[in-house]
Amino acid sequence: GKTNMFPLIQRRCFSTPFKLQKLTHNLTGEAPGLLLDRRNKAAWSSSSLRPLPSPYAAQLQPFHTSPPVLKKKTPAEPEAAAQRSLESLRDCPRPVLYLSLAGLVPFVAVPLAMALQGSYCPELASAQAAYGAATASFLGGMRWGFALPESSPAKPDWLNLANGTVPPLLACQASLFKDVTQGALMLVVALGVALHYDVSLLPTYPRWFKVLRVVGTVVMILSLLATVALKASLEGEQSDDGKIRRN
């Protein structure tokens, strides 16, 4: 039965194309084979002009082997910003500027005198630590003076007044240390805390005052650290010289 059905299906399926070929031959006067060849060529030409599907087109896209050109970022201008900050000191009142610079003299004079003499003097180091404790206490009290007036933009709340008492407490702790190195390091912390309060937490201070506070705190901290470094280096040399003399 299967062998008898196959010729029947073949005749039914392929009889229509042959009839169409005969019809086109009668209309055009061309052979069926030539017409099929032309259709195949036209199909190939049209398919060659069709764009490739998107996945294949993406694979055939050309790629660059040259390194990517990065956009030049606008460089930061720390020098210009620092220059503008220093120019703001021109607005500083002369008494404030001169008295602030005069207040830095005891800090700078101690390590400078030790370096010139070439010997460590514990009395000078203790005097510098005591003066640093007084300065840290003064900076904390200045915050109270700024917050207490009725016309002040800073309110006399717990935050402002409590922050004003932190530097004096740290300064008192620094004065209790017998070792000058420990006291100097505690004073560095106290001065740093006071600077953070004045620059970050109270934006209503004028710009020239903030710049003056930054410059003054940097000088004070570097002077204290210089004293600590001279103590470590000069005391070792003095002890070695004493042993040599004894021998």
CSV table of N, CA, C and O in Angstrom, one decimal, residues 190-242:
chain,number,residue,atom,x,y,z
A,190,ALA,N,44.7,68.2,70.5
A,190,ALA,CA,43.9,69.3,70.9
A,190,ALA,C,43.8,70.4,69.9
A,190,ALA,O,42.7,71.0,69.6
A,191,LEU,N,44.9,70.8,69.3
A,191,LEU,CA,44.9,71.8,68.3
A,191,LEU,C,44.2,71.4,67.0
A,191,LEU,O,43.5,72.2,66.4
A,192,GLY,N,44.3,70.1,66.7
A,192,GLY,CA,43.6,69.6,65.5
A,192,GLY,C,42.1,69.6,65.7
A,192,GLY,O,41.4,69.9,64.8
A,193,VAL,N,41.7,69.2,66.9
A,193,VAL,CA,40.2,69.2,67.2
A,193,VAL,C,39.7,70.7,67.1
A,193,VAL,O,38.6,70.9,66.6
A,194,ALA,N,40.4,71.6,67.7
A,194,ALA,CA,40.0,73.0,67.7
A,194,ALA,C,39.9,73.5,66.3
A,194,ALA,O,39.0,74.3,65.9
A,195,LEU,N,40.9,73.1,65.4
A,195,LEU,CA,40.8,73.6,64.0
A,195,LEU,C,39.6,73.0,63.3
A,195,LEU,O,39.0,73.7,62.5
A,196,HIS,N,39.4,71.7,63.5
A,196,HIS,CA,38.2,71.1,62.9
A,196,HIS,C,36.9,71.8,63.3
A,196,HIS,O,36.0,72.0,62.4
A,197,TYR,N,36.8,72.1,64.5
A,197,TYR,CA,35.6,72.8,65.0
A,197,TYR,C,35.4,74.2,64.3
A,197,TYR,O,34.3,74.5,63.8
A,198,ASP,N,36.5,74.9,64.2
A,198,ASP,CA,36.4,76.3,63.7
A,198,ASP,C,36.2,76.3,62.2
A,198,ASP,O,35.5,77.2,61.6
A,199,VAL,N,36.8,75.3,61.5
A,199,VAL,CA,36.7,75.4,60.0
A,199,VAL,C,35.5,74.6,59.5
A,199,VAL,O,34.8,75.1,58.5
A,200,SER,N,35.1,73.5,60.1
A,200,SER,CA,34.1,72.7,59.5
A,200,SER,C,32.7,72.9,60.1
A,200,SER,O,31.7,73.0,59.5
A,201,LEU,N,32.7,73.1,61.5
A,201,LEU,CA,31.4,73.2,62.1
A,201,LEU,C,30.8,74.6,62.3
A,201,LEU,O,29.6,74.7,62.6
A,202,LEU,N,31.6,75.6,62.0
A,202,LEU,CA,31.2,76.9,62.1
A,202,LEU,C,31.5,77.6,60.8
A,202,LEU,O,32.5,78.3,60.6
A,203,PRO,N,30.6,77.4,59.8
A,203,PRO,CA,30.9,78.0,58.5
A,203,PRO,C,30.6,79.5,58.4
A,203,PRO,O,30.9,80.2,57.4
A,204,THR,N,30.1,80.1,59.5
A,204,THR,CA,29.8,81.6,59.5
A,204,THR,C,31.1,82.4,59.8
A,204,THR,O,31.0,83.6,59.7
A,205,TYR,N,32.2,81.8,60.1
A,205,TYR,CA,33.4,82.5,60.3
A,205,TYR,C,33.8,83.1,59.0
A,205,TYR,O,33.6,82.4,57.9
A,206,PRO,N,34.4,84.3,58.9
A,206,PRO,CA,34.9,84.8,57.6
A,206,PRO,C,36.1,83.9,57.1
A,206,PRO,O,36.7,83.2,57.8
A,207,ARG,N,36.2,84.0,55.8
A,207,ARG,CA,37.2,83.2,55.1
A,207,ARG,C,38.6,83.5,55.5
A,207,ARG,O,39.4,82.6,55.7
A,208,TRP,N,38.9,84.8,55.7
A,208,TRP,CA,40.3,85.1,56.1
A,208,TRP,C,40.6,84.5,57.5
A,208,TRP,O,41.8,84.2,57.8
A,209,PHE,N,39.6,84.4,58.4
A,209,PHE,CA,39.8,83.9,59.7
A,209,PHE,C,40.1,82.4,59.6
A,209,PHE,O,41.0,81.8,60.3
A,210,LYS,N,39.4,81.7,58.7
A,210,LYS,CA,39.7,80.2,58.6
A,210,LYS,C,41.0,80.0,58.0
A,210,LYS,O,41.8,79.1,58.4
A,211,VAL,N,41.4,80.8,57.0
A,211,VAL,CA,42.8,80.6,56.5
A,211,VAL,C,43.8,80.9,57.5
A,211,VAL,O,44.9,80.2,57.6
A,212,LEU,N,43.6,81.9,58.3
A,212,LEU,CA,44.6,82.2,59.4
A,212,LEU,C,44.6,81.1,60.4
A,212,LEU,O,45.7,80.8,60.9
A,213,ARG,N,43.5,80.5,60.7
A,213,ARG,CA,43.5,79.4,61.7
A,213,ARG,C,44.3,78.2,61.1
A,213,ARG,O,45.0,77.5,61.9
A,214,VAL,N,44.1,77.9,59.9
A,214,VAL,CA,44.8,76.8,59.3
A,214,VAL,C,46.3,77.0,59.3
A,214,VAL,O,47.1,76.1,59.7
A,215,VAL,N,46.7,78.2,58.9
A,215,VAL,CA,48.2,78.5,58.8
A,215,VAL,C,48.8,78.5,60.2
A,215,VAL,O,49.8,77.9,60.5
A,216,GLY,N,48.1,79.1,61.2
A,216,GLY,CA,48.6,79.1,62.6
A,216,GLY,C,48.6,77.7,63.2
A,216,GLY,O,49.6,77.3,63.9
A,217,THR,N,47.6,76.9,62.9
A,217,THR,CA,47.6,75.5,63.5
A,217,THR,C,48.7,74.7,62.9
A,217,THR,O,49.4,73.9,63.6
A,218,VAL,N,49.0,74.8,61.6
A,218,VAL,CA,50.1,74.1,61.0
A,218,VAL,C,51.4,74.4,61.5
A,218,VAL,O,52.3,73.6,61.8
A,219,VAL,N,51.6,75.7,61.8
A,219,VAL,CA,52.9,76.2,62.3
A,219,VAL,C,53.1,75.6,63.8
A,219,VAL,O,54.1,75.2,64.2
A,220,MET,N,52.0,75.7,64.6
A,220,MET,CA,52.1,75.2,65.9
A,220,MET,C,52.4,73.7,66.0
A,220,MET,O,53.2,73.2,66.8
A,221,ILE,N,51.7,72.9,65.2
A,221,ILE,CA,51.9,71.5,65.2
A,221,ILE,C,53.3,71.1,64.7
A,221,ILE,O,53.9,70.2,65.3
A,222,LEU,N,53.7,71.7,63.7
A,222,LEU,CA,55.1,71.4,63.2
A,222,LEU,C,56.1,71.8,64.2
A,222,LEU,O,57.2,71.1,64.3
A,223,SER,N,55.9,72.9,64.9
A,223,SER,CA,56.9,73.3,66.0
A,223,SER,C,56.9,72.3,67.1
A,223,SER,O,58.0,71.9,67.6
A,224,LEU,N,55.8,71.8,67.5
A,224,LEU,CA,55.7,70.8,68.6
A,224,LEU,C,56.4,69.5,68.1
A,224,LEU,O,57.2,68.8,68.9
A,225,LEU,N,56.1,69.0,66.9
A,225,LEU,CA,56.7,67.8,66.4
A,225,LEU,C,58.2,68.0,66.2
A,225,LEU,O,59.0,67.0,66.4
A,226,ALA,N,58.7,69.2,65.8
A,226,ALA,CA,60.1,69.4,65.7
A,226,ALA,C,60.8,69.3,67.1
A,226,ALA,O,61.9,68.8,67.2
A,227,THR,N,60.1,69.8,68.1
A,227,THR,CA,60.7,69.7,69.5
A,227,THR,C,60.8,68.2,69.9
A,227,THR,O,61.8,67.8,70.4
A,228,VAL,N,59.8,67.4,69.5
A,228,VAL,CA,59.8,66.0,69.8
A,228,VAL,C,61.0,65.3,69.1
A,228,VAL,O,61.7,64.5,69.6
A,229,ALA,N,61.1,65.7,67.8
A,229,ALA,CA,62.2,65.1,67.0
A,229,ALA,C,63.6,65.5,67.5
A,229,ALA,O,64.5,64.6,67.6
A,230,LEU,N,63.8,66.7,67.9
A,230,LEU,CA,65.0,67.2,68.5
A,230,LEU,C,65.3,66.5,69.8
A,230,LEU,O,66.5,66.2,70.1
A,231,LYS,N,64.3,66.3,70.6
A,231,LYS,CA,64.5,65.6,71.9
A,231,LYS,C,65.0,64.2,71.6
A,231,LYS,O,65.9,63.7,72.3
A,232,ALA,N,64.4,63.5,70.7
A,232,ALA,CA,64.8,62.1,70.4
A,232,ALA,C,66.3,62.0,69.9
A,232,ALA,O,67.0,61.1,70.2
A,233,SER,N,66.6,63.0,69.0
A,233,SER,CA,68.0,62.9,68.4
A,233,SER,C,69.0,63.5,69.3
A,233,SER,O,70.1,62.9,69.5
A,234,LEU,N,68.8,64.7,69.9
A,234,LEU,CA,69.8,65.4,70.7
A,234,LEU,C,70.1,64.7,72.0
A,234,LEU,O,71.2,64.7,72.5
A,235,GLU,N,69.0,64.1,72.6
A,235,GLU,CA,69.2,63.4,73.9
A,235,GLU,C,70.1,62.2,73.7
A,235,GLU,O,70.9,61.9,74.5
A,236,GLY,N,69.9,61.5,72.6
A,236,GLY,CA,70.8,60.3,72.3
A,236,GLY,C,72.2,60.8,72.1
A,236,GLY,O,73.1,60.1,72.6
A,237,GLU,N,72.5,61.9,71.4
A,237,GLU,CA,73.8,62.3,71.2
A,237,GLU,C,74.5,62.8,72.6
A,237,GLU,O,75.6,62.5,72.8
A,238,GLN,N,73.7,63.4,73.4
A,238,GLN,CA,74.2,63.9,74.7
A,238,GLN,C,74.5,62.7,75.6
A,238,GLN,O,75.5,62.8,76.3
A,239,SER,N,73.7,61.7,75.6
A,239,SER,CA,74.0,60.5,76.4
A,239,SER,C,75.2,59.8,75.9
A,239,SER,O,76.1,59.3,76.7
A,240,ASP,N,75.4,59.7,74.6
A,240,ASP,CA,76.7,59.1,74.1
A,240,ASP,C,77.9,59.9,74.4
A,240,ASP,O,78.9,59.4,74.8
A,241,ASP,N,77.8,61.2,74.4
A,241,ASP,CA,78.9,62.1,74.7
A,241,ASP,C,79.3,61.9,76.2
A,241,ASP,O,80.4,61.9,76.6
A,242,GLY,N,78.2,61.8,77.1
A,242,GLY,CA,78.5,61.7,78.5
A,242,GLY,C,79.2,60.3,78.8
A,242,GLY,O,80.1,60.3,79.7
